[in-house]
Each structure stands twice: as structure tokens, then as C-alpha cells.
Coordinates of C-alpha atoms and ligand atoms in Angstrom, one line a residue:
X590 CA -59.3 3.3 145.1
X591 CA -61.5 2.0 142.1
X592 CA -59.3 -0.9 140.8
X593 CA -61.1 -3.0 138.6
X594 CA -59.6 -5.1 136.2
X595 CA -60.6 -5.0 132.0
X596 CA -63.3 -7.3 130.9
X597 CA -63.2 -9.3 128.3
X598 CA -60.7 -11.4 126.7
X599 CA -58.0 -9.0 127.6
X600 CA -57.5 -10.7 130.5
X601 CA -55.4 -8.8 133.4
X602 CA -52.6 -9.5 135.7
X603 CA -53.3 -11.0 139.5
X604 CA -53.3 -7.0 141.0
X605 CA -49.6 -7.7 142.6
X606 CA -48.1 -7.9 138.7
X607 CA -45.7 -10.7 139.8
X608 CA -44.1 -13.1 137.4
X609 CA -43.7 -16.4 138.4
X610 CA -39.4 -16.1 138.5
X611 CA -39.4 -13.1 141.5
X612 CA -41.4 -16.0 143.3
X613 CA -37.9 -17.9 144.3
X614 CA -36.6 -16.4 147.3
X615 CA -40.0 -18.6 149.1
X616 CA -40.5 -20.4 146.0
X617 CA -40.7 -22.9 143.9
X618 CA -44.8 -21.7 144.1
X619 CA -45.5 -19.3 146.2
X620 CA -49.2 -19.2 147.1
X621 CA -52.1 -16.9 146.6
X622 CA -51.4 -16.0 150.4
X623 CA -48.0 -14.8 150.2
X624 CA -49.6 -12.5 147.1
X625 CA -51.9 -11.1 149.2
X626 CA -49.4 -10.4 151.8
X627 CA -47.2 -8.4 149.6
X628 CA -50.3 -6.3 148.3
X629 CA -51.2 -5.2 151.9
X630 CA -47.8 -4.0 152.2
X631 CA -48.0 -1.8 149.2
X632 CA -47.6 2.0 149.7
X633 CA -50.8 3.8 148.9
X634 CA -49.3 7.0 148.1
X635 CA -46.4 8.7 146.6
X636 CA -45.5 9.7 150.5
X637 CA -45.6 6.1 151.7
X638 CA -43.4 5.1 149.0
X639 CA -39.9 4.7 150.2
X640 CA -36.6 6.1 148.3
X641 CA -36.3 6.2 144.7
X642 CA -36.0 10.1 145.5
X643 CA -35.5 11.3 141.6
X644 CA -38.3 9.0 140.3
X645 CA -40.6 10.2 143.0
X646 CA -39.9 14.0 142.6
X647 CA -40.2 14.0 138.4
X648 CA -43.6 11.9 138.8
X649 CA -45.0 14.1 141.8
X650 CA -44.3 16.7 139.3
X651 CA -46.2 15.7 136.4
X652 CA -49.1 14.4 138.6
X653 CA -49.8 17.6 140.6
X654 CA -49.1 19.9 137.2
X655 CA -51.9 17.6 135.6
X656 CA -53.6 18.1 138.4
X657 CA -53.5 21.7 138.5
X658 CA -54.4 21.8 135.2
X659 CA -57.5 19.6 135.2
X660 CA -56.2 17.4 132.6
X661 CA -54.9 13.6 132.2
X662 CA -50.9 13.6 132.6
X663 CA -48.5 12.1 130.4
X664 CA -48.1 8.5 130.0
X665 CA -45.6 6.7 132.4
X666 CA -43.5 4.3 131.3
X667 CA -41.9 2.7 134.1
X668 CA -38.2 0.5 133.8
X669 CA -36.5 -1.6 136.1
X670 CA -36.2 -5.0 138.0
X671 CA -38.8 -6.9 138.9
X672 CA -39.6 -6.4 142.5
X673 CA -38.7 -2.9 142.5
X674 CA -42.1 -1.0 142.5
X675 CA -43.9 -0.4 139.1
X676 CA -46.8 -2.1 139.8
X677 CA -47.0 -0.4 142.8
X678 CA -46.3 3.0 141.3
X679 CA -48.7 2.5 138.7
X680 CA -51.4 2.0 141.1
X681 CA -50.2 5.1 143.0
X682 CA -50.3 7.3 140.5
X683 CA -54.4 6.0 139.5
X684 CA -54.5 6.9 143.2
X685 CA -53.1 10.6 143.1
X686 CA -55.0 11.1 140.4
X687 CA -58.3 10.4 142.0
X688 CA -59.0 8.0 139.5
X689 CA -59.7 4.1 138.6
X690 CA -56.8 2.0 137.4
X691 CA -57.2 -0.7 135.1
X692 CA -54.9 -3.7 134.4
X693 CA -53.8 -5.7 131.9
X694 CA -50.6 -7.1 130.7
X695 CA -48.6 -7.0 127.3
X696 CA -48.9 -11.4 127.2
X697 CA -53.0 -11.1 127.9
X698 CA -53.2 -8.9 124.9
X699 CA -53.3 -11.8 121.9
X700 CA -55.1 -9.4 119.4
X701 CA -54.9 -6.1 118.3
X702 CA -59.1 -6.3 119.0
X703 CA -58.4 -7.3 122.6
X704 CA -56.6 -4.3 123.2
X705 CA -58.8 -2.2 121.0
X706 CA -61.6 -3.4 123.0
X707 CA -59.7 -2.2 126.4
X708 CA -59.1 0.9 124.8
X709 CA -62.6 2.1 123.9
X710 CA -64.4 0.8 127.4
X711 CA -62.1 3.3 129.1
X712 CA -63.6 6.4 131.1
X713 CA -62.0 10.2 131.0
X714 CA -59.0 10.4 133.2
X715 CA -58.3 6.7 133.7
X716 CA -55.3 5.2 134.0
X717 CA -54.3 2.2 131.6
X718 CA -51.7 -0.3 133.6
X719 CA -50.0 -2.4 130.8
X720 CA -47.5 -4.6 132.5
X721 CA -44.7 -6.1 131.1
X722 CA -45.1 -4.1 127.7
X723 CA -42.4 -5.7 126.0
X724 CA -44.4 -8.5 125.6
X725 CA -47.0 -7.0 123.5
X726 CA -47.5 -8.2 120.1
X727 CA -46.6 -6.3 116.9
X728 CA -50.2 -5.3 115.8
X729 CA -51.3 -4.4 119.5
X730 CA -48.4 -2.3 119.7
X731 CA -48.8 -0.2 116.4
X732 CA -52.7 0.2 117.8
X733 CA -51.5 1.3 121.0
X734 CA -49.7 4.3 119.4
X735 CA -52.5 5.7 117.4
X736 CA -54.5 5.7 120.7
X737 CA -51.9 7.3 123.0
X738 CA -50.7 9.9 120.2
X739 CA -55.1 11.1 118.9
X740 CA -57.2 9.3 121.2
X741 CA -58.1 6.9 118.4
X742 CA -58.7 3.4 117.7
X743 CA -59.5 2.2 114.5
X744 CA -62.4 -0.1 114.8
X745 CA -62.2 -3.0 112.1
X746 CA -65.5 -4.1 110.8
X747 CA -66.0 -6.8 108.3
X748 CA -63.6 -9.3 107.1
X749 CA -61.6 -9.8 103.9
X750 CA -61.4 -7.3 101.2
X751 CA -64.9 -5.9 102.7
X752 CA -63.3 -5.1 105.6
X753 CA -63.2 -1.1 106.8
X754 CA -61.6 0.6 109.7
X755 CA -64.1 2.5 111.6
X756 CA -62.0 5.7 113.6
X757 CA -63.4 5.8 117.1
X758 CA -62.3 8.6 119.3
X759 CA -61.6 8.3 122.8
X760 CA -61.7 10.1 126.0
X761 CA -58.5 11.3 127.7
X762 CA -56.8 8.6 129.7
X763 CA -52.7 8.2 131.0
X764 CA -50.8 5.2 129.9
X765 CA -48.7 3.1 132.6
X766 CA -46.5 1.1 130.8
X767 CA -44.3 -1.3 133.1
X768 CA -41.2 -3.1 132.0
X769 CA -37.8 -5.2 133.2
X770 CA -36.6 -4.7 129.2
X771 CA -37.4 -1.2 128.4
X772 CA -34.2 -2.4 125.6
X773 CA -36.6 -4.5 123.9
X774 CA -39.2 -1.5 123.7
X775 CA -39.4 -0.4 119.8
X776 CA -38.6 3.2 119.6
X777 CA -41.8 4.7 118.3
X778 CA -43.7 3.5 121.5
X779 CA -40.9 4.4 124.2
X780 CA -41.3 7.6 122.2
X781 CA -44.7 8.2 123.5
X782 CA -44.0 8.1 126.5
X783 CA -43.8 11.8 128.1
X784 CA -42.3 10.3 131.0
X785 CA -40.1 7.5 132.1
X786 CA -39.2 6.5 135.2
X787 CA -36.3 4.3 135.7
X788 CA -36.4 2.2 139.0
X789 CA -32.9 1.4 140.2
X790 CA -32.4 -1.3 143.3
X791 CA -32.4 0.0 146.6
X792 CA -29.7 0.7 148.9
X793 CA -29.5 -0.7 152.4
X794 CA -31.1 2.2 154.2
X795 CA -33.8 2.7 152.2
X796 CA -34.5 -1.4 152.2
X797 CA -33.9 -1.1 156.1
X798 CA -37.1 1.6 155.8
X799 CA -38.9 -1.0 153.9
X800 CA -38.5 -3.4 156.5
X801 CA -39.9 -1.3 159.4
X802 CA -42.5 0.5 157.9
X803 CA -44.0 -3.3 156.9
X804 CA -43.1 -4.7 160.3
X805 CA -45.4 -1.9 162.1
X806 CA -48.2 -2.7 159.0
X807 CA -47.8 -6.6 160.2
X808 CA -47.5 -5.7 163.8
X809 CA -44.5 -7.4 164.9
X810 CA -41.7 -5.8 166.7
X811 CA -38.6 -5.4 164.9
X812 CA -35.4 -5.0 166.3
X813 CA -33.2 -2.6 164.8
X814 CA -30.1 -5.3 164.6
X815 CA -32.4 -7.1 163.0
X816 CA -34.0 -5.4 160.6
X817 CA -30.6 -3.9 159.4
X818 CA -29.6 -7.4 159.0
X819 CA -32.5 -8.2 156.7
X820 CA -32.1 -4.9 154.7
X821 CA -28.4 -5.9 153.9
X822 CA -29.4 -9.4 152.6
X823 CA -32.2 -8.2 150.4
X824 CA -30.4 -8.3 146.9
X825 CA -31.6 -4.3 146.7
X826 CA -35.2 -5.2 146.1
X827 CA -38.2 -4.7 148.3
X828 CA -40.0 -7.4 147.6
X829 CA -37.3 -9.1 148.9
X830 CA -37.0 -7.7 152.0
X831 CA -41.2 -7.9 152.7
X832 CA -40.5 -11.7 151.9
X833 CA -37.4 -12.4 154.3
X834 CA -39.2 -10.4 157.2
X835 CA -41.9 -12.7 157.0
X836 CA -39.6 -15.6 156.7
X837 CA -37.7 -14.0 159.9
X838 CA -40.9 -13.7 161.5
X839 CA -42.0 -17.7 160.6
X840 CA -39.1 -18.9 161.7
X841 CA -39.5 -16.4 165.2
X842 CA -43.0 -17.8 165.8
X843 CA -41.8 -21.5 165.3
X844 CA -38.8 -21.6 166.5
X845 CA -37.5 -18.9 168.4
X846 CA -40.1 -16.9 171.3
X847 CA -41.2 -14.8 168.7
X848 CA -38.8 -12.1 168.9
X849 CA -38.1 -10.7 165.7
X850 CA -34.1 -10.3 166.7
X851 CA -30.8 -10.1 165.1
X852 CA -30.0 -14.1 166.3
X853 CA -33.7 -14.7 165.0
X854 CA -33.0 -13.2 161.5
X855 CA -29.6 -14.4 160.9
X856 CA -30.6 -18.1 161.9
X857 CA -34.0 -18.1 159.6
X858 CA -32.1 -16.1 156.4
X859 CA -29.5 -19.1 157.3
X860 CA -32.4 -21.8 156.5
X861 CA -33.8 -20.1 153.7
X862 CA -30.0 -20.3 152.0
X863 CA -29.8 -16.6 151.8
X864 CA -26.0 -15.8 151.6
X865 CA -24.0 -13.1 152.9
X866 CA -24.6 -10.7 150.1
X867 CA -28.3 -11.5 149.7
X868 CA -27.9 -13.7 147.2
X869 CA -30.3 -17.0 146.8
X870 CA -29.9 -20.4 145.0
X871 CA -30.5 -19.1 141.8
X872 CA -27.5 -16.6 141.9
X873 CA -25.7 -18.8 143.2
X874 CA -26.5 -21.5 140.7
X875 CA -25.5 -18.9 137.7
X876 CA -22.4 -18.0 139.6
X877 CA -21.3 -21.7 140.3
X878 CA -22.2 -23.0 137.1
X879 CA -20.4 -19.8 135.4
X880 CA -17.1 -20.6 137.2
X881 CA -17.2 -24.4 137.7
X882 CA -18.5 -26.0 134.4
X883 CA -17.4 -22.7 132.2
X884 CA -14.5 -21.7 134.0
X885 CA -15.2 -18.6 134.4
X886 CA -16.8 -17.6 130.9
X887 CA -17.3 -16.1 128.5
X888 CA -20.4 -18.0 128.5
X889 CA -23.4 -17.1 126.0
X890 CA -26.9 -16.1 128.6
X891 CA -28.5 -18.5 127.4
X892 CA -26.3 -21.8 127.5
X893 CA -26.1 -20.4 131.1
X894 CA -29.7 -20.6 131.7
X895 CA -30.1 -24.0 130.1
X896 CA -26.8 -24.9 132.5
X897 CA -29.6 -23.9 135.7
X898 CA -32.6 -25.0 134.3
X899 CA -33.9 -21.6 134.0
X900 CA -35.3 -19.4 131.1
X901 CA -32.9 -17.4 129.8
X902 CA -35.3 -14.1 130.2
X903 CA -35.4 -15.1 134.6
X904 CA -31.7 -15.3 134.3
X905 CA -31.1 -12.1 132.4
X906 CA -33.7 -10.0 134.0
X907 CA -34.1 -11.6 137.7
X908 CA -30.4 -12.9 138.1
X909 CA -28.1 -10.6 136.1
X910 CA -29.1 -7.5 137.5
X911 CA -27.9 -7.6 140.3
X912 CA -25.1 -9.9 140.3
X913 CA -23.3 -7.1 137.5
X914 CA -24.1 -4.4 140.3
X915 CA -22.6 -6.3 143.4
X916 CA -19.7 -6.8 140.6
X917 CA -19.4 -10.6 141.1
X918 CA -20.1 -11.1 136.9
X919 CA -19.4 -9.1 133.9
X920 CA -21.1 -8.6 130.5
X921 CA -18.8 -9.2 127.6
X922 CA -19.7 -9.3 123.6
X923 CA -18.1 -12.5 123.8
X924 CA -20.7 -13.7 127.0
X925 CA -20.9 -13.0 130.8
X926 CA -17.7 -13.4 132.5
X927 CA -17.4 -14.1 136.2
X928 CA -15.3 -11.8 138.4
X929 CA -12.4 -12.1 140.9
X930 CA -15.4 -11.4 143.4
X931 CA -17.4 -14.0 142.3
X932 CA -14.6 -17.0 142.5
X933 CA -13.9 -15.4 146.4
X934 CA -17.8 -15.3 147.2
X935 CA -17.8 -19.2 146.2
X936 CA -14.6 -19.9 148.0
X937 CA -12.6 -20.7 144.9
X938 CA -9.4 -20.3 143.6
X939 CA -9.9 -18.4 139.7
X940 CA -8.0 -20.3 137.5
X941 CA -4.6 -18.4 136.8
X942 CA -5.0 -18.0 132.8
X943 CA -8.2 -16.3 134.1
X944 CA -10.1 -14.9 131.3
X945 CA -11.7 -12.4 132.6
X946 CA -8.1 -10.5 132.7
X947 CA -8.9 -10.2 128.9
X948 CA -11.7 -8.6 129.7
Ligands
LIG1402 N1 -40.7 2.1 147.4 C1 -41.3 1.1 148.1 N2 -41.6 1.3 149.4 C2 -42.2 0.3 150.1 N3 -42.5 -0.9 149.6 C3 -42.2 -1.1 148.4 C4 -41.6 -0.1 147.5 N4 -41.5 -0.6 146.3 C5 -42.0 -1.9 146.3 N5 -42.4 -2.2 147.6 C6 -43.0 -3.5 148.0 O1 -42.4 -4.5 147.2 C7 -43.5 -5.3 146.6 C8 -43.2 -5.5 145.1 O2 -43.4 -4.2 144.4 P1 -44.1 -4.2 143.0 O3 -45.0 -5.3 142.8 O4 -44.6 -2.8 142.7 O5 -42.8 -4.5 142.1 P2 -42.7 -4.5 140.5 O6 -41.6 -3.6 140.1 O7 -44.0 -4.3 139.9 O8 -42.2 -6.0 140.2 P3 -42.4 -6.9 138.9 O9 -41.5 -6.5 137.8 O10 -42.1 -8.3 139.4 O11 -43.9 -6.8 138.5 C9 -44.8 -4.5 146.8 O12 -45.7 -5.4 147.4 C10 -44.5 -3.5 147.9 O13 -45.0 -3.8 149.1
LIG1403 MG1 -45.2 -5.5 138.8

């Protein structure tokens, strides 16, 4: 595949589209190694690319009917957790299509003219990745809807009162939009979207395919105990699971004989403080500081975050997530709230005025 990132001041992201925050599990820093690692293990096609049935049906559709039709689909938008797939769907789809991908990110735009200047190098049929849209600023954004509605950008030229818009019209090409807030999204750009594509975590079986299909790309053998075992502690998320089976395999090489086995996953997911339910030191921070120091909530996100020493977006889109879908905390006007599951996963006794039986 042709995947060249945009020149210019544009910028683009590092090609795996991974913030800093999904970097914990091995973190704090995870290295350009461990990047590179999880971009060989990327599906290359919509066939490689485990579970997410529904998403992968509706977007095979609208690939092979543009397809058919000789024309550029629909833009994508794409919605979920991080660590769930977008990037790598994104550079599926530039794939299917035959095509080139290009990257950039909602943060690298910081003008309207950076995007502007994306927007009219592109070629017929390519695909625009735009990660973490959300992030793009107001005057990018309203740009960004003229060109995906007509195919235009309005070139500024001059400054000041002399200043006139020059339309420019441009060639065909399919929006990917990626997001972990498609909330924050304004209206008239989700609306532009002719497809979205909401990523949901994955559940064990599918994370347990994850794990196998990567071990044969790394050529280690897996053991099926094992690799069940890894699966289950994987917090739904396939990044995730790539990380802890090269953790398991680490801690194989080093201290075990280098047999990737249930004894050999259990004891490295043991040293890397993954818990029972999958869930790492920054859950577990959230969950502890939510029960100990605010007794269980309600607790506003962000006097949560500054309780962890984490930014209140890692702990709402990286954290949260999943701890509402394992039902261990609940979201409340009031503030999150942690549940009878959490106070048992921690090994404590929920206070008896319990507030979360106003809930
Ligand atoms: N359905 C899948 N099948 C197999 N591997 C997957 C699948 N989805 C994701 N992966 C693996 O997980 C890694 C992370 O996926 P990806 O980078 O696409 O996530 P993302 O949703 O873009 O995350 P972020 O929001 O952090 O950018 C990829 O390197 C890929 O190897
Ligand atoms: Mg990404």
C-alpha cells in the first residue's frame, strides 16, 4: 500500500495513531520498538481483521458498492476506544480501495490553511485519515465541511480587507475520520459522514483470535491455556492483548524455557500488575481512589483525574470505558460512583450508608 504521510505543516500522526495514554499497560514510555511491533501486527485486510462482525459487514458494503461503481465511497467516520482498531481500519479501507492513504490528525491541523493545503494536494480516490477529529479547531472544521459536502476549498489570498477567497475544486477523495469522543463531534460534520462505524470492545473469543493470529505473525508457539488466559485479561482491547503476549513471551524467554504456557502467562501478567479482570494500575488507581479518598462517589471526572495524576480526557476515554462495562463504576449527573463490584474487586467492605444505593 501507498501510505505516505501529508507534507507540509500539517504534520501527521506516527502511522500506528497511538496516543501517549494507551501506552500504560508497558508504559510510562513505550518506545519506537514496541510501535513498530504493533504495526506489524496490523490486519491488512478486512478478512484479517478479527470480530467487530456488524462494522465489518456495513463497511465491506460500502467499499465493494463503491467499488462496483467506480467511484470514491462515503466518508467513514469511525468511534470507539482507543486501541480498538480505527487506525487500523482506516488504513484497511485505503487498502480495499486500491488506493493511497494519507494521515494527519485533528491536533496537527493548527490552521484552517494547513488543512486547506492537505486538502488540495490530494489525488482522485484517496483516502484522507484524520485522527482524533475531535480535536480539530473550529475554522478547520467548518473548511472541512465545504470540502467533503462540493469538493471545494476556498483558497484565501491576500490579507486584511483585500483579502478574497479563491474556490478551488477538488478531486473525489473518502474522508476517515477517527475518534474516542464522537460526543464532542459538532453535528454538521458527524452529519457528513455517510457512514459511521462504531467500534465496541472485544469479547474474550475474539481477543483469544487476536492473540493467535499475532503469535503465528511473531512465530512463537502459543498454548491454547495460555492464550485464553491472555484474551481474558485484555480489558476487551486488542492492543492490549498484542502487548501482554509480548510481555508473556519476555518474560518466557527470560525466565521461563521459552514456552509460551498457561504457568508462563499467568506468572509474567502477575509482574506486569495485570489483575484478574484485566485491569492495570491506572484502573485500579481510579477505582481505589474513587472508594478510598471519596468513599465511593459521586465524584466529579475530573477531581478524579487530578486525585491519579492523570488528564481527565485519559481517565474518561482510556479508564472509564471499560470500568462502566465490567460494571465496577457508574456514571451519575451528580459524578461517577463506584459499584458493589468495585469495593469486592478491591477487597473492601462498601461503607453501609453506601451512596451508590441512591443511585
Ligand atoms: N480487529 C482486529 N484484529 C486484529 N488485530 C487488531 C484488530 N484491531 C486492532 N488490532 C491490533 O491492535 C492494535 C491497535 O489498533 P489501532 O491502532 O487500529 O487502534 P485505534 O482504535 O486506532 O486506537 P487509538 O484510538 O489509540 O488510535 C493494532 O496494531 C492491531 O494490531
Ligand atoms: Mg488510532
Amino acid at each position: 500500500m501507498a501510505e505516505h504521510a501529508d507534507a507540509g505543516s500539517a504534520g501527521h500522526t506516527d502511522g500506528t495513531g497511538d496516543p501517549v495514554s494507551s501506552e500504560r499497560i508497558v508504559a510510562p514510555g513505550a518506545d519506537d520498538l514496541e510501535r513498530a511491533a504493533e504495526a506489524a501486527l496490523r490486519p491488512r485486510s478486512l478478512d484479517d481483521f478479527v470480530g467487530q462482525k456488524i462494522v465489518r459487514d456495513q463497511l465491506s458494503l460500502v467499499l465493494h458498492a463503491a467499488l462496483g461503481r467506480g467511484a470514491a465511497p462515503d466518508h467513514v467516520l469511525l468511534s470507539g476506544p482507543p486501541g480498538l482498531g480505527k487506525t487500523t481500519l482506516a488504513m484497511i479501507i485505503a487498502t480495499e480501495l486500491g488506493t493511497s492513504l494519507r494521515v494527519t490528525s485533528g491536533p496537527a491541523i493548527q490552521h484552517a490553511g494547513d488543512l486547506a493545503a492537505v486538502l488540495s494536494s490530494l489525488e482522485e480516490g484517496e483516502v484522507l485519515f484524520i485522527d482524533e477529529i475531535h480535536r480539530l479547531a473550529r475554522p478547520a472544521e467548518e473548511l472541512l465541511y465545504v470540502a467533503m459536502e462540493d469538493f471545494r476549498v476556498d483558497v484565501v489570498v491576500g490579507k486584511g480587507a483585500g483579502a478574497s477567497a479563491i474556490p478551488l475544486s477538488l478531486p473525489p477523495f473518502t474522508v476517515v475520520g477517527a475518534t474516542t469522543r464522537a460526543g464532542l463531534l459538532p453535528a454538521p460534520l458527524r452529519d457528513r459522514f455517510g457512514f459511521t462505524g462504531h467500534l465496541d470492545f472485544y469479547d474474550s473469543e475474539d481477543l483469544e483470535r487476536v492473540v493467535v493470529r499475532s503469535a503465528g505473525l511473531l512465530g512463537v508457539p502459543l498454548a491454547h491455556a495460555a492464550a485464553h488466559e491472555i484474551a481474558g485479561r485484555s480489558r476487551g482491547t486488542p492492543r492490549v492483548a498484542n502487548r501482554l503476549l509480548r510481555r508473556v513471551r519476555d518474560w518466557a524467554q527470560v525466565r521461563g524455557d521459552g514456552t509460551l504456557d498457561l504457568a508462563a502467562a499467568r506468572a509474567a501478567l502477575e509482574v506486569y500488575e495485570v489483575d484478574r479482570l484485566g485491569l492495570d494500575r491506572l484502573d485500579r488507581a481510579v477505582l481505589r481512589a474513587l472508594c478510598t479518598r471519596f468513599g465511593g462517589g459521586p465524584v466529579g471526572l475530573s477531581t478524579l483525574a487530578v486525585t491519579v495524576g492523570e488528564e481527565g480526557e485519559t481517565v474518561e476515554t482510556v479508564a472509564e470505558p471499560y470500568l462502566v462495562r465490567e460494571g465496577l463504576i457508574g456514571r451519575t449527573p451528580r459524578g461517577r460512583v463506584a459499584t458493589p463490584a468495585a469495593w469486592a474487586h478491591l477487597g473492601l467492605e462498601p461503607p453501609s450508608d453506601g451512596l451508590f444505593a441512591a443511585v
